[in-house]
PDB file of C-alpha atoms and ligand atoms in Angstrom:
ATOM      1  CA  MET A   1      13.771 -23.507  20.596  1.00 79.00           C
ATOM      2  CA  ALA A   2      10.065 -23.306  21.479  1.00 87.00           C
ATOM      3  CA  SER A   3       7.906 -26.412  20.424  1.00 93.00           C
ATOM      4  CA  GLU A   4       5.447 -25.793  17.382  1.00 94.00           C
ATOM      5  CA  GLU A   5       2.629 -25.916  20.103  1.00 95.00           C
ATOM      6  CA  ARG A   6       4.256 -23.418  22.358  1.00 96.00           C
ATOM      7  CA  THR A   7       5.231 -21.079  19.373  1.00 96.00           C
ATOM      8  CA  GLN A   8       1.543 -21.108  18.152  1.00 96.00           C
ATOM      9  CA  GLU A   9       0.458 -20.206  21.775  1.00 96.00           C
ATOM     10  CA  ILE A  10       2.820 -17.197  21.684  1.00 97.00           C
ATOM     11  CA  LEU A  11       1.693 -15.958  18.336  1.00 96.00           C
ATOM     12  CA  LYS A  12      -1.908 -16.344  19.380  1.00 97.00           C
ATOM     13  CA  GLY A  13      -1.160 -14.290  22.402  1.00 97.00           C
ATOM     14  CA  LEU A  14       0.504 -11.617  20.547  1.00 96.00           C
ATOM     15  CA  ARG A  15      -2.439 -11.411  18.206  1.00 96.00           C
ATOM     16  CA  LYS A  16      -5.001 -11.118  21.202  1.00 97.00           C
ATOM     17  CA  ALA A  17      -2.794  -8.576  22.947  1.00 97.00           C
ATOM     18  CA  LEU A  18      -2.635  -6.431  19.923  1.00 95.00           C
ATOM     19  CA  VAL A  19      -6.428  -6.595  19.067  1.00 96.00           C
ATOM     20  CA  GLU A  20      -7.084  -5.712  23.013  1.00 97.00           C
ATOM     21  CA  PHE A  21      -4.281  -2.801  22.466  1.00 95.00           C
ATOM     22  CA  ASP A  22      -2.712  -4.191  25.641  1.00 97.00           C
ATOM     23  CA  GLU A  23       0.856  -2.571  24.892  1.00 96.00           C
ATOM     24  CA  ASP A  24       2.613  -4.140  27.952  1.00 97.00           C
ATOM     25  CA  LYS A  25       1.370  -7.486  26.910  1.00 97.00           C
ATOM     26  CA  VAL A  26       2.493  -7.032  23.369  1.00 97.00           C
ATOM     27  CA  LYS A  27       5.889  -5.930  24.649  1.00 97.00           C
ATOM     28  CA  GLU A  28       6.060  -8.807  27.088  1.00 98.00           C
ATOM     29  CA  LEU A  29       5.094 -11.573  24.479  1.00 97.00           C
ATOM     30  CA  ALA A  30       7.491 -10.090  21.819  1.00 97.00           C
ATOM     31  CA  GLN A  31      10.370 -10.426  24.217  1.00 97.00           C
ATOM     32  CA  THR A  32       9.330 -13.999  25.153  1.00 97.00           C
ATOM     33  CA  ALA A  33       9.197 -14.968  21.514  1.00 96.00           C
ATOM     34  CA  LEU A  34      12.842 -13.817  21.213  1.00 95.00           C
ATOM     35  CA  ASP A  35      13.840 -15.387  24.548  1.00 95.00           C
ATOM     36  CA  GLU A  36      12.289 -18.805  23.279  1.00 95.00           C
ATOM     37  CA  GLY A  37      14.085 -18.609  19.989  1.00 93.00           C
ATOM     38  CA  ILE A  38      10.828 -17.900  17.767  1.00 93.00           C
ATOM     39  CA  ASP A  39      11.948 -16.238  14.500  1.00 89.00           C
ATOM     40  CA  PRO A  40      11.211 -12.558  14.873  1.00 88.00           C
ATOM     41  CA  PHE A  41      10.075 -12.199  11.288  1.00 81.00           C
ATOM     42  CA  ILE A  42       7.411 -14.872  11.881  1.00 87.00           C
ATOM     43  CA  ALA A  43       6.481 -13.289  15.281  1.00 90.00           C
ATOM     44  CA  SER A  44       5.912  -9.915  13.424  1.00 86.00           C
ATOM     45  CA  MET A  45       4.029 -11.323  10.580  1.00 80.00           C
ATOM     46  CA  GLU A  46       1.993 -13.998  12.293  1.00 88.00           C
ATOM     47  CA  GLY A  47       1.594 -12.193  15.464  1.00 90.00           C
ATOM     48  CA  LEU A  48       1.477  -8.530  15.026  1.00 88.00           C
ATOM     49  CA  ALA A  49       0.516  -8.071  11.253  1.00 80.00           C
ATOM     50  CA  GLU A  50      -2.185 -10.691  11.516  1.00 85.00           C
ATOM     51  CA  GLY A  51      -3.461  -9.073  14.740  1.00 88.00           C
ATOM     52  CA  MET A  52      -3.601  -5.681  12.776  1.00 82.00           C
ATOM     53  CA  ILE A  53      -5.594  -7.372  10.012  1.00 80.00           C
ATOM     54  CA  GLU A  54      -7.987  -8.451  12.681  1.00 88.00           C
ATOM     55  CA  VAL A  55      -8.228  -4.954  14.086  1.00 86.00           C
ATOM     56  CA  GLY A  56      -8.856  -3.906  10.494  1.00 78.00           C
ATOM     57  CA  ASP A  57     -11.828  -5.988  10.104  1.00 85.00           C
ATOM     58  CA  LEU A  58     -13.106  -4.833  13.541  1.00 89.00           C
ATOM     59  CA  TYR A  59     -12.908  -1.303  12.007  1.00 82.00           C
ATOM     60  CA  ASN A  60     -14.580  -2.133   8.888  1.00 80.00           C
ATOM     61  CA  ARG A  61     -17.306  -3.752  10.948  1.00 90.00           C
ATOM     62  CA  LYS A  62     -17.678  -0.496  12.941  1.00 90.00           C
ATOM     63  CA  GLU A  63     -16.742  -2.249  16.106  1.00 93.00           C
ATOM     64  CA  TYR A  64     -13.536  -0.467  16.539  1.00 91.00           C
ATOM     65  CA  PHE A  65     -13.150   3.362  15.656  1.00 87.00           C
ATOM     66  CA  VAL A  66     -10.273   5.887  15.136  1.00 80.00           C
ATOM     67  CA  PRO A  67      -9.079   5.947  18.920  1.00 86.00           C
ATOM     68  CA  GLU A  68      -8.900   1.990  19.012  1.00 91.00           C
ATOM     69  CA  LEU A  69      -6.966   2.145  15.768  1.00 84.00           C
ATOM     70  CA  LEU A  70      -4.504   4.405  17.253  1.00 83.00           C
ATOM     71  CA  LEU A  71      -4.083   2.383  20.485  1.00 92.00           C
ATOM     72  CA  CYS A  72      -3.568  -0.741  18.467  1.00 89.00           C
ATOM     73  CA  ALA A  73      -1.056   1.083  16.211  1.00 83.00           C
ATOM     74  CA  ASP A  74       0.827   2.151  19.414  1.00 89.00           C
ATOM     75  CA  ALA A  75       0.893  -1.439  20.702  1.00 92.00           C
ATOM     76  CA  LEU A  76       2.278  -2.616  17.374  1.00 86.00           C
ATOM     77  CA  TYR A  77       5.059  -0.152  17.081  1.00 85.00           C
ATOM     78  CA  ALA A  78       6.003  -1.170  20.655  1.00 93.00           C
ATOM     79  CA  GLY A  79       6.212  -4.790  19.620  1.00 92.00           C
ATOM     80  CA  LEU A  80       7.818  -3.954  16.453  1.00 86.00           C
ATOM     81  CA  ASP A  81      10.605  -1.893  18.342  1.00 90.00           C
ATOM     82  CA  ILE A  82      11.580  -5.209  20.209  1.00 93.00           C
ATOM     83  CA  LEU A  83      11.491  -7.459  17.117  1.00 88.00           C
ATOM     84  CA  ARG A  84      13.003  -5.283  14.390  1.00 81.00           C
ATOM     85  CA  PRO A  85      16.410  -5.152  15.725  1.00 84.00           C
ATOM     86  CA  ALA A  86      16.369  -9.010  15.800  1.00 85.00           C
ATOM     87  CA  ILE A  87      14.916  -9.093  12.281  1.00 77.00           C
ATOM     88  CA  LYS A  88      17.745  -7.076  11.103  1.00 71.00           C
ATOM     89  CA  ALA A  89      20.257  -9.236  12.981  1.00 75.00           C
ATOM     90  CA  SER A  90      18.680 -12.318  11.426  1.00 71.00           C
ATOM     91  CA  GLY A  91      19.317 -10.775   8.029  1.00 61.00           C
ATOM     92  CA  ARG A  92      15.578 -11.662   7.047  1.00 55.00           C
ATOM     93  CA  GLU A  93      15.534  -7.957   6.270  1.00 50.00           C
ATOM     94  CA  SER A  94      17.851  -8.526   3.353  1.00 48.00           C
ATOM     95  CA  GLU A  95      14.972 -10.209   1.637  1.00 51.00           C
ATOM     96  CA  ALA A  96      13.410  -6.741   1.393  1.00 53.00           C
ATOM     97  CA  LYS A  97      10.479  -7.368  -0.870  1.00 74.00           C
ATOM     98  CA  GLY A  98      10.626  -3.743  -2.637  1.00 91.00           C
ATOM     99  CA  SER A  99      10.916  -0.181  -1.796  1.00 96.00           C
ATOM    100  CA  ILE A 100       7.904   2.276  -1.357  1.00 97.00           C
ATOM    101  CA  ILE A 101       7.641   5.993  -0.962  1.00 98.00           C
ATOM    102  CA  LEU A 102       4.433   6.993   0.949  1.00 98.00           C
ATOM    103  CA  GLY A 103       2.935  10.353   1.756  1.00 98.00           C
ATOM    104  CA  VAL A 104      -0.298  12.372   2.090  1.00 98.00           C
ATOM    105  CA  VAL A 105      -0.749  15.030  -0.677  1.00 98.00           C
ATOM    106  CA  GLU A 106      -0.188  18.793  -0.104  1.00 98.00           C
ATOM    107  CA  GLY A 107      -3.045  20.466   1.698  1.00 97.00           C
ATOM    108  CA  ASP A 108      -4.041  17.100   3.584  1.00 97.00           C
ATOM    109  CA  VAL A 109      -2.879  16.465   7.094  1.00 94.00           C
ATOM    110  CA  HIS A 110      -4.915  13.111   7.630  1.00 92.00           C
ATOM    111  CA  ASP A 111      -2.258  10.628   8.067  1.00 89.00           C
ATOM    112  CA  ILE A 112      -3.702   7.918  10.246  1.00 84.00           C
ATOM    113  CA  GLY A 113      -4.614   5.953   7.223  1.00 86.00           C
ATOM    114  CA  LYS A 114      -1.046   6.458   5.688  1.00 91.00           C
ATOM    115  CA  ASN A 115       0.514   5.424   8.911  1.00 85.00           C
ATOM    116  CA  LEU A 116      -1.363   2.217   8.915  1.00 81.00           C
ATOM    117  CA  ILE A 117      -0.330   1.382   5.388  1.00 89.00           C
ATOM    118  CA  LYS A 118       3.265   2.288   6.256  1.00 88.00           C
ATOM    119  CA  MET A 119       2.954  -0.238   9.487  1.00 79.00           C
ATOM    120  CA  MET A 120       1.939  -3.023   7.010  1.00 81.00           C
ATOM    121  CA  PHE A 121       4.758  -2.439   4.653  1.00 88.00           C
ATOM    122  CA  ASP A 122       7.205  -2.165   7.639  1.00 80.00           C
ATOM    123  CA  VAL A 123       6.267  -5.586   8.981  1.00 74.00           C
ATOM    124  CA  ALA A 124       6.241  -7.072   5.615  1.00 79.00           C
ATOM    125  CA  GLY A 125       9.923  -6.171   5.236  1.00 80.00           C
ATOM    126  CA  TRP A 126       9.614  -3.357   2.663  1.00 89.00           C
ATOM    127  CA  THR A 127      11.986  -0.497   2.455  1.00 92.00           C
ATOM    128  CA  VAL A 128       9.577   2.429   3.361  1.00 94.00           C
ATOM    129  CA  HIS A 129      10.343   6.218   2.669  1.00 97.00           C
ATOM    130  CA  ASP A 130       7.593   8.024   4.669  1.00 97.00           C
ATOM    131  CA  LEU A 131       7.310  11.842   3.614  1.00 98.00           C
ATOM    132  CA  GLY A 132       4.534  12.353   6.066  1.00 97.00           C
ATOM    133  CA  LYS A 133       1.526  14.681   5.525  1.00 97.00           C
ATOM    134  CA  ASP A 134       0.886  17.708   3.383  1.00 98.00           C
ATOM    135  CA  VAL A 135       3.578  16.909   1.082  1.00 98.00           C
ATOM    136  CA  PRO A 136       4.263  18.924  -2.091  1.00 98.00           C
ATOM    137  CA  LEU A 137       4.378  17.484  -5.502  1.00 97.00           C
ATOM    138  CA  GLU A 138       8.204  18.142  -5.883  1.00 97.00           C
ATOM    139  CA  ARG A 139       9.059  16.159  -2.644  1.00 98.00           C
ATOM    140  CA  PHE A 140       7.482  13.002  -4.141  1.00 98.00           C
ATOM    141  CA  VAL A 141       9.337  13.466  -7.545  1.00 97.00           C
ATOM    142  CA  GLU A 142      12.632  14.384  -5.729  1.00 97.00           C
ATOM    143  CA  GLU A 143      12.521  11.420  -3.449  1.00 98.00           C
ATOM    144  CA  GLN A 144      11.515   9.007  -6.034  1.00 97.00           C
ATOM    145  CA  LEU A 145      14.822   9.983  -8.140  1.00 96.00           C
ATOM    146  CA  ARG A 146      16.792   9.970  -4.869  1.00 96.00           C
ATOM    147  CA  THR A 147      15.699   6.641  -3.811  1.00 96.00           C
ATOM    148  CA  ASP A 148      14.707   4.947  -7.258  1.00 95.00           C
ATOM    149  CA  SER A 149      11.951   3.384  -5.215  1.00 96.00           C
ATOM    150  CA  ASP A 150       9.712   0.747  -7.009  1.00 96.00           C
ATOM    151  CA  ILE A 151       6.468   2.355  -5.994  1.00 97.00           C
ATOM    152  CA  VAL A 152       5.092   5.566  -4.807  1.00 98.00           C
ATOM    153  CA  GLY A 153       1.868   5.509  -2.665  1.00 98.00           C
ATOM    154  CA  LEU A 154      -0.112   8.629  -2.652  1.00 98.00           C
ATOM    155  CA  SER A 155      -2.848   9.236   0.114  1.00 98.00           C
ATOM    156  CA  ALA A 156      -5.686  11.680   0.278  1.00 97.00           C
ATOM    157  CA  LEU A 157      -8.707  11.943   2.475  1.00 93.00           C
ATOM    158  CA  MET A 158     -10.359  14.941   1.076  1.00 95.00           C
ATOM    159  CA  THR A 159     -11.982  15.371  -2.427  1.00 96.00           C
ATOM    160  CA  THR A 160     -10.273  18.849  -2.270  1.00 96.00           C
ATOM    161  CA  SER A 161      -6.820  17.647  -1.884  1.00 97.00           C
ATOM    162  CA  MET A 162      -7.031  14.372  -4.181  1.00 97.00           C
ATOM    163  CA  VAL A 163      -7.422  16.564  -7.220  1.00 97.00           C
ATOM    164  CA  SER A 164      -3.778  17.162  -7.054  1.00 97.00           C
ATOM    165  CA  MET A 165      -2.930  13.597  -7.701  1.00 98.00           C
ATOM    166  CA  PRO A 166      -3.099  13.592 -11.543  1.00 98.00           C
ATOM    167  CA  GLU A 167      -0.393  16.220 -11.787  1.00 98.00           C
ATOM    168  CA  ILE A 168       1.819  14.246  -9.276  1.00 97.00           C
ATOM    169  CA  VAL A 169       1.308  10.895 -11.286  1.00 98.00           C
ATOM    170  CA  LYS A 170       2.039  12.728 -14.643  1.00 97.00           C
ATOM    171  CA  LYS A 171       5.354  14.242 -13.256  1.00 97.00           C
ATOM    172  CA  LEU A 172       6.560  11.013 -11.642  1.00 97.00           C
ATOM    173  CA  LYS A 173       6.176   9.146 -14.725  1.00 97.00           C
ATOM    174  CA  GLU A 174       7.717  11.721 -16.863  1.00 96.00           C
ATOM    175  CA  LYS A 175      10.836  11.589 -14.749  1.00 94.00           C
ATOM    176  CA  ASN A 176      10.856   7.711 -14.309  1.00 94.00           C
ATOM    177  CA  PRO A 177       8.325   5.903 -16.628  1.00 93.00           C
ATOM    178  CA  LYS A 178       9.267   2.593 -14.737  1.00 92.00           C
ATOM    179  CA  VAL A 179       7.823   3.765 -11.405  1.00 96.00           C
ATOM    180  CA  ARG A 180       4.604   2.261 -10.272  1.00 97.00           C
ATOM    181  CA  ILE A 181       1.919   4.555  -8.463  1.00 98.00           C
ATOM    182  CA  MET A 182      -0.518   3.469  -5.846  1.00 98.00           C
ATOM    183  CA  LEU A 183      -3.451   5.548  -4.785  1.00 98.00           C
ATOM    184  CA  GLY A 184      -5.539   5.359  -1.550  1.00 97.00           C
ATOM    185  CA  GLY A 185      -7.766   7.094   0.870  1.00 94.00           C
ATOM    186  CA  ALA A 186     -11.516   7.375   1.634  1.00 91.00           C
ATOM    187  CA  PRO A 187     -12.491   9.196  -1.576  1.00 96.00           C
ATOM    188  CA  ILE A 188     -10.319   7.170  -3.847  1.00 97.00           C
ATOM    189  CA  THR A 189     -11.897   4.434  -6.012  1.00 97.00           C
ATOM    190  CA  PRO A 190     -10.575   2.160  -8.619  1.00 97.00           C
ATOM    191  CA  GLU A 191     -12.296   4.347 -11.261  1.00 97.00           C
ATOM    192  CA  ILE A 192     -10.368   7.446 -10.191  1.00 98.00           C
ATOM    193  CA  VAL A 193      -7.103   5.445 -10.099  1.00 98.00           C
ATOM    194  CA  GLU A 194      -7.661   4.742 -13.854  1.00 97.00           C
ATOM    195  CA  LYS A 195      -8.761   8.239 -14.508  1.00 97.00           C
ATOM    196  CA  TYR A 196      -5.658   9.816 -12.727  1.00 98.00           C
ATOM    197  CA  GLY A 197      -3.341   7.423 -14.817  1.00 97.00           C
ATOM    198  CA  ALA A 198      -1.900   5.370 -11.722  1.00 98.00           C
ATOM    199  CA  ASP A 199      -1.424   1.703 -11.497  1.00 97.00           C
ATOM    200  CA  GLY A 200      -2.840   0.348  -8.221  1.00 97.00           C
ATOM    201  CA  TYR A 201      -5.264   0.892  -5.467  1.00 97.00           C
ATOM    202  CA  ALA A 202      -5.998  -0.636  -2.010  1.00 95.00           C
ATOM    203  CA  GLU A 203      -9.057   0.101  -0.064  1.00 90.00           C
ATOM    204  CA  SER A 204      -7.480  -0.644   3.270  1.00 84.00           C
ATOM    205  CA  ALA A 205      -4.249  -1.669   4.979  1.00 80.00           C
ATOM    206  CA  GLY A 206      -5.280  -5.105   4.901  1.00 78.00           C
ATOM    207  CA  THR A 207      -4.749  -5.378   1.044  1.00 86.00           C
ATOM    208  CA  ALA A 208      -2.246  -2.737   0.435  1.00 91.00           C
ATOM    209  CA  VAL A 209       0.898  -4.932   0.474  1.00 89.00           C
ATOM    210  CA  ASP A 210      -0.681  -7.677  -1.732  1.00 90.00           C
ATOM    211  CA  GLU A 211      -1.580  -5.124  -4.277  1.00 95.00           C
ATOM    212  CA  ALA A 212       2.121  -3.503  -4.164  1.00 96.00           C
ATOM    213  CA  MET A 213       3.390  -7.132  -4.693  1.00 93.00           C
ATOM    214  CA  ARG A 214       1.289  -7.514  -7.769  1.00 94.00           C
ATOM    215  CA  LEU A 215       2.730  -4.217  -9.238  1.00 95.00           C
ATOM    216  CA  LEU A 216       6.317  -5.160  -8.160  1.00 94.00           C
ATOM    217  CA  LYS A 217       5.893  -8.479 -10.112  1.00 91.00           C
ATOM    218  CA  MET A 218       4.815  -6.826 -13.166  1.00 91.00           C
ATOM    219  CA  LEU A 219       7.596  -4.376 -12.846  1.00 90.00           C
ATOM    220  CA  LYS A 220      10.261  -7.365 -12.411  1.00 87.00           C
ATOM    221  CA  LYS A 221       8.575  -9.122 -15.450  1.00 88.00           C
ATOM    222  CA  GLU A 222       9.066  -5.941 -17.516  1.00 88.00           C
ATOM    223  CA  GLU A 223      12.586  -5.584 -16.489  1.00 85.00           C
ATOM    224  CA  MET A 224      13.302  -9.334 -17.410  1.00 86.00           C
ATOM    225  CA  LYS A 225      11.910  -8.793 -20.898  1.00 86.00           C
ATOM    226  CA  GLU A 226      13.875  -5.637 -21.379  1.00 83.00           C
ATOM    227  CA  GLY A 227      16.951  -7.552 -20.410  1.00 84.00           C
ATOM    228  CA  GLU A 228      16.381 -10.387 -22.824  1.00 82.00           C
ATOM    229  CA  ASN A 229      15.556  -7.832 -25.781  1.00 82.00           C
ATOM    230  CA  LYS A 230      19.008  -6.166 -25.194  1.00 77.00           C
ATOM    231  CA  ARG A 231      20.787  -9.402 -25.374  1.00 72.00           C
TER     232      ARG A 231
HETATM  233  C1  B12 B   1      -9.671  11.767  11.753  1.00 61.22           C
HETATM  234  C2  B12 B   1     -10.133  13.010  10.970  1.00 61.22           C
HETATM  235  C3  B12 B   1      -9.508  14.162  10.999  1.00 61.22           C
HETATM  236  C4  B12 B   1      -8.349  14.553  11.978  1.00 61.22           C
HETATM  237  C5  B12 B   1      -7.088  14.002  11.250  1.00 61.22           C
HETATM  238  C6  B12 B   1      -5.981  13.372  12.236  1.00 61.22           C
HETATM  239  C7  B12 B   1      -4.930  12.606  11.620  1.00 61.22           C
HETATM  240  N1  B12 B   1      -3.803  12.586  12.075  1.00 61.22           N
HETATM  241  O1  B12 B   1      -5.098  12.069  10.513  1.00 61.22           O
HETATM  242  C8  B12 B   1      -8.297  16.128  11.888  1.00 61.22           C
HETATM  243  C9  B12 B   1      -9.189  16.381  13.103  1.00 61.22           C
HETATM  244  C10 B12 B   1      -6.968  16.479  11.903  1.00 61.22           C
HETATM  245  C11 B12 B   1      -9.191  16.318  10.750  1.00 61.22           C
HETATM  246  C12 B12 B   1      -9.073  17.661  10.158  1.00 61.22           C
HETATM  247  C13 B12 B   1      -9.956  18.089   9.060  1.00 61.22           C
HETATM  248  N2  B12 B   1     -10.666  17.246   8.304  1.00 61.22           N
HETATM  249 CO1  B12 B   1     -11.051  15.343   8.801  1.00 61.22          CO
HETATM  250  N3  B12 B   1     -11.508  13.616   9.146  1.00 61.22           N
HETATM  251  C14 B12 B   1     -11.186  12.625  10.057  1.00 61.22           C
HETATM  252  C15 B12 B   1     -12.018  11.305   9.736  1.00 61.22           C
HETATM  253  C16 B12 B   1     -13.151  11.489  10.864  1.00 61.22           C
HETATM  254  C17 B12 B   1     -11.317   9.975   9.900  1.00 61.22           C
HETATM  255  C18 B12 B   1     -10.227   9.878   8.893  1.00 61.22           C
HETATM  256  C19 B12 B   1      -9.358   8.629   9.358  1.00 61.22           C
HETATM  257  O2  B12 B   1      -8.277   8.632   9.958  1.00 61.22           O
HETATM  258  N4  B12 B   1      -9.920   7.356   8.914  1.00 61.22           N
HETATM  259  C20 B12 B   1      -9.367   6.179   9.586  1.00 61.22           C
HETATM  260  C21 B12 B   1      -8.333   5.788   8.557  1.00 61.22           C
HETATM  261  C22 B12 B   1      -7.745   4.436   8.995  1.00 61.22           C
HETATM  262  O3  B12 B   1      -8.858   5.308   7.289  1.00 61.22           O
HETATM  263  P1  B12 B   1      -8.251   5.994   5.814  1.00 61.22           P
HETATM  264  O4  B12 B   1      -7.599   7.293   6.240  1.00 61.22           O
HETATM  265  O5  B12 B   1      -9.421   6.042   4.931  1.00 61.22           O
HETATM  266  O6  B12 B   1      -7.220   5.115   5.384  1.00 61.22           O
HETATM  267  C23 B12 B   1      -7.545   3.706   5.066  1.00 61.22           C
HETATM  268  C24 B12 B   1      -7.760   3.480   3.547  1.00 61.22           C
HETATM  269  O7  B12 B   1      -8.260   4.574   3.010  1.00 61.22           O
HETATM  270  C25 B12 B   1      -6.531   3.160   2.925  1.00 61.22           C
HETATM  271  N5  B12 B   1      -5.594   4.220   2.611  1.00 61.22           N
HETATM  272  C26 B12 B   1      -5.493   5.612   3.075  1.00 61.22           C
HETATM  273  N6  B12 B   1      -4.205   6.109   2.437  1.00 61.22           N
HETATM  274  C27 B12 B   1      -3.837   5.182   1.609  1.00 61.22           C
HETATM  275  C28 B12 B   1      -2.676   5.426   0.659  1.00 61.22           C
HETATM  276  C29 B12 B   1      -2.278   4.116  -0.124  1.00 61.22           C
HETATM  277  C30 B12 B   1      -1.323   4.322  -1.043  1.00 61.22           C
HETATM  278  C31 B12 B   1      -3.055   3.026  -0.110  1.00 61.22           C
HETATM  279  C32 B12 B   1      -2.848   1.955  -0.941  1.00 61.22           C
HETATM  280  C33 B12 B   1      -4.265   2.926   0.791  1.00 61.22           C
HETATM  281  C34 B12 B   1      -4.517   4.028   1.621  1.00 61.22           C
HETATM  282  O8  B12 B   1      -5.961   2.422   3.858  1.00 61.22           O
HETATM  283  C35 B12 B   1      -6.053   2.981   5.174  1.00 61.22           C
HETATM  284  C36 B12 B   1      -5.937   1.954   6.299  1.00 61.22           C
HETATM  285  O9  B12 B   1      -6.877   0.942   6.135  1.00 61.22           O
HETATM  286  C37 B12 B   1     -12.709  11.636   8.345  1.00 61.22           C
HETATM  287  C38 B12 B   1     -14.143  10.857   8.074  1.00 61.22           C
HETATM  288  C39 B12 B   1     -13.788   9.588   7.343  1.00 61.22           C
HETATM  289  N7  B12 B   1     -14.654   8.673   7.503  1.00 61.22           N
HETATM  290  O10 B12 B   1     -12.875   9.518   6.461  1.00 61.22           O
HETATM  291  C40 B12 B   1     -12.795  13.217   8.318  1.00 61.22           C
HETATM  292  C41 B12 B   1     -12.912  13.838   6.931  1.00 61.22           C
HETATM  293  C42 B12 B   1     -11.819  13.385   5.961  1.00 61.22           C
HETATM  294  N8  B12 B   1     -12.162  15.244   7.249  1.00 61.22           N
HETATM  295  C43 B12 B   1     -12.704  16.220   6.594  1.00 61.22           C
HETATM  296  C44 B12 B   1     -12.503  17.599   6.607  1.00 61.22           C
HETATM  297  C45 B12 B   1     -13.447  18.446   5.824  1.00 61.22           C
HETATM  298  C46 B12 B   1     -11.548  18.024   7.640  1.00 61.22           C
HETATM  299  C47 B12 B   1     -11.217  19.646   7.819  1.00 61.22           C
HETATM  300  C48 B12 B   1     -11.167  20.613   6.531  1.00 61.22           C
HETATM  301  C49 B12 B   1     -12.193  20.238   8.798  1.00 61.22           C
HETATM  302  C50 B12 B   1     -11.993  21.586   9.189  1.00 61.22           C
HETATM  303  N9  B12 B   1     -12.829  22.431   8.638  1.00 61.22           N
HETATM  304  O11 B12 B   1     -11.001  21.949   9.701  1.00 61.22           O
HETATM  305  C51 B12 B   1      -9.816  19.375   8.400  1.00 61.22           C
HETATM  306  C52 B12 B   1      -8.858  19.456   7.244  1.00 61.22           C
HETATM  307  C53 B12 B   1      -7.435  19.357   7.556  1.00 61.22           C
HETATM  308  C54 B12 B   1      -6.394  19.234   6.309  1.00 61.22           C
HETATM  309  N10 B12 B   1      -6.058  20.181   5.850  1.00 61.22           N
HETATM  310  O12 B12 B   1      -6.214  18.172   6.012  1.00 61.22           O
HETATM  311  C55 B12 B   1     -13.778  15.626   5.694  1.00 61.22           C
HETATM  312  C56 B12 B   1     -13.338  15.515   4.146  1.00 61.22           C
HETATM  313  C57 B12 B   1     -14.521  16.067   3.206  1.00 61.22           C
HETATM  314  C58 B12 B   1     -13.883  15.916   1.646  1.00 61.22           C
HETATM  315  N11 B12 B   1     -13.777  17.122   1.081  1.00 61.22           N
HETATM  316  O13 B12 B   1     -13.782  15.157   1.199  1.00 61.22           O
HETATM  317  C59 B12 B   1     -14.141  14.215   6.319  1.00 61.22           C
HETATM  318  C60 B12 B   1     -14.476  13.192   5.127  1.00 61.22           C
HETATM  319  C61 B12 B   1     -15.140  14.372   7.249  1.00 61.22           C
HETATM  320  C62 B12 B   1     -16.429  14.659   6.761  1.00 61.22           C
HETATM  321  N12 B12 B   1     -17.377  13.791   6.575  1.00 61.22           N
HETATM  322  O14 B12 B   1     -16.860  15.753   6.225  1.00 61.22           O
HETATM  323  N13 B12 B   1      -9.837  15.434  10.228  1.00 61.22           N
END
């Protein structure tokens, strides 16, 4: 088992390699982490996910742009592909936080943002059902009923496509009033989330999981209360 000092050295190296989108280095250090007995969940959270938050900050500070984001995303998935089987084997995944459906609304093919969000939920140990881009309303409803997911995350990058969101929100809540709905994408604001009758919003990948945890806590609290009232 690696010493605490050695562990921090490897986690720091993973963050640095990811920020520098050095895919080979990320893979090498992910394997080293496993070889030296470092918890793969910690390696993915404090190495890869933390590194991606640094990348998000560089993007927000306009030091990184879409191409760098894609290269870092590739490097992260290369590292996750090495760590995920070990996380599964360690049973840490059984602590799955919650389940979420993600998709870009119909008529919209902008999926870079949605893929970054998916990545954050992946590394945070959520069960993610990714419906992709240009997703018709019915698919969101169908998939929510099939998976009974706690949260549905809708993404839109265009003012012309985001206008379909209120109808999706309405249909999802008609079919399952318990479901919580998060909205996101460049044209989305907290005011629009309220106007569209949804429950949550995150401006970027850096805050999406926290927002989902907030919604999940509310959901669990309500379920508890319902349980008590029935008794
Ligand atoms: C890259 C891009 C493309 C690429 C998309 C590649 C891909 N695979 O995604 C391509 C070239 C295909 C493209 C096509 C078009 N595009 Co374009 N595109 C862009 C661009 C430059 C960047 C978008 C991007 O990836 N940003 C980076 C990601 C990381 O940021 P993000 O998506 O906002 O996601 C973050 C947050 O919003 C949030 N988030 C996102 N989704 C979600 C979901 C949830 C649940 C949560 C919690 C958070 C969340 O977290 C993400 C990560 O931090 C934008 C300009 C812009 N600044 O937005 C124009 C832009 C969106 N495009 C635009 C247009 C008009 C088009 C086209 C119609 C152009 C044309 N005439 O063909 C086509 C439309 C195709 C279609 N049907 O969708 C316009 C939209 C204008 C409008 N109406 O609102 C924009 C704004 C450019 C402009 N200024 O005019 N585009």
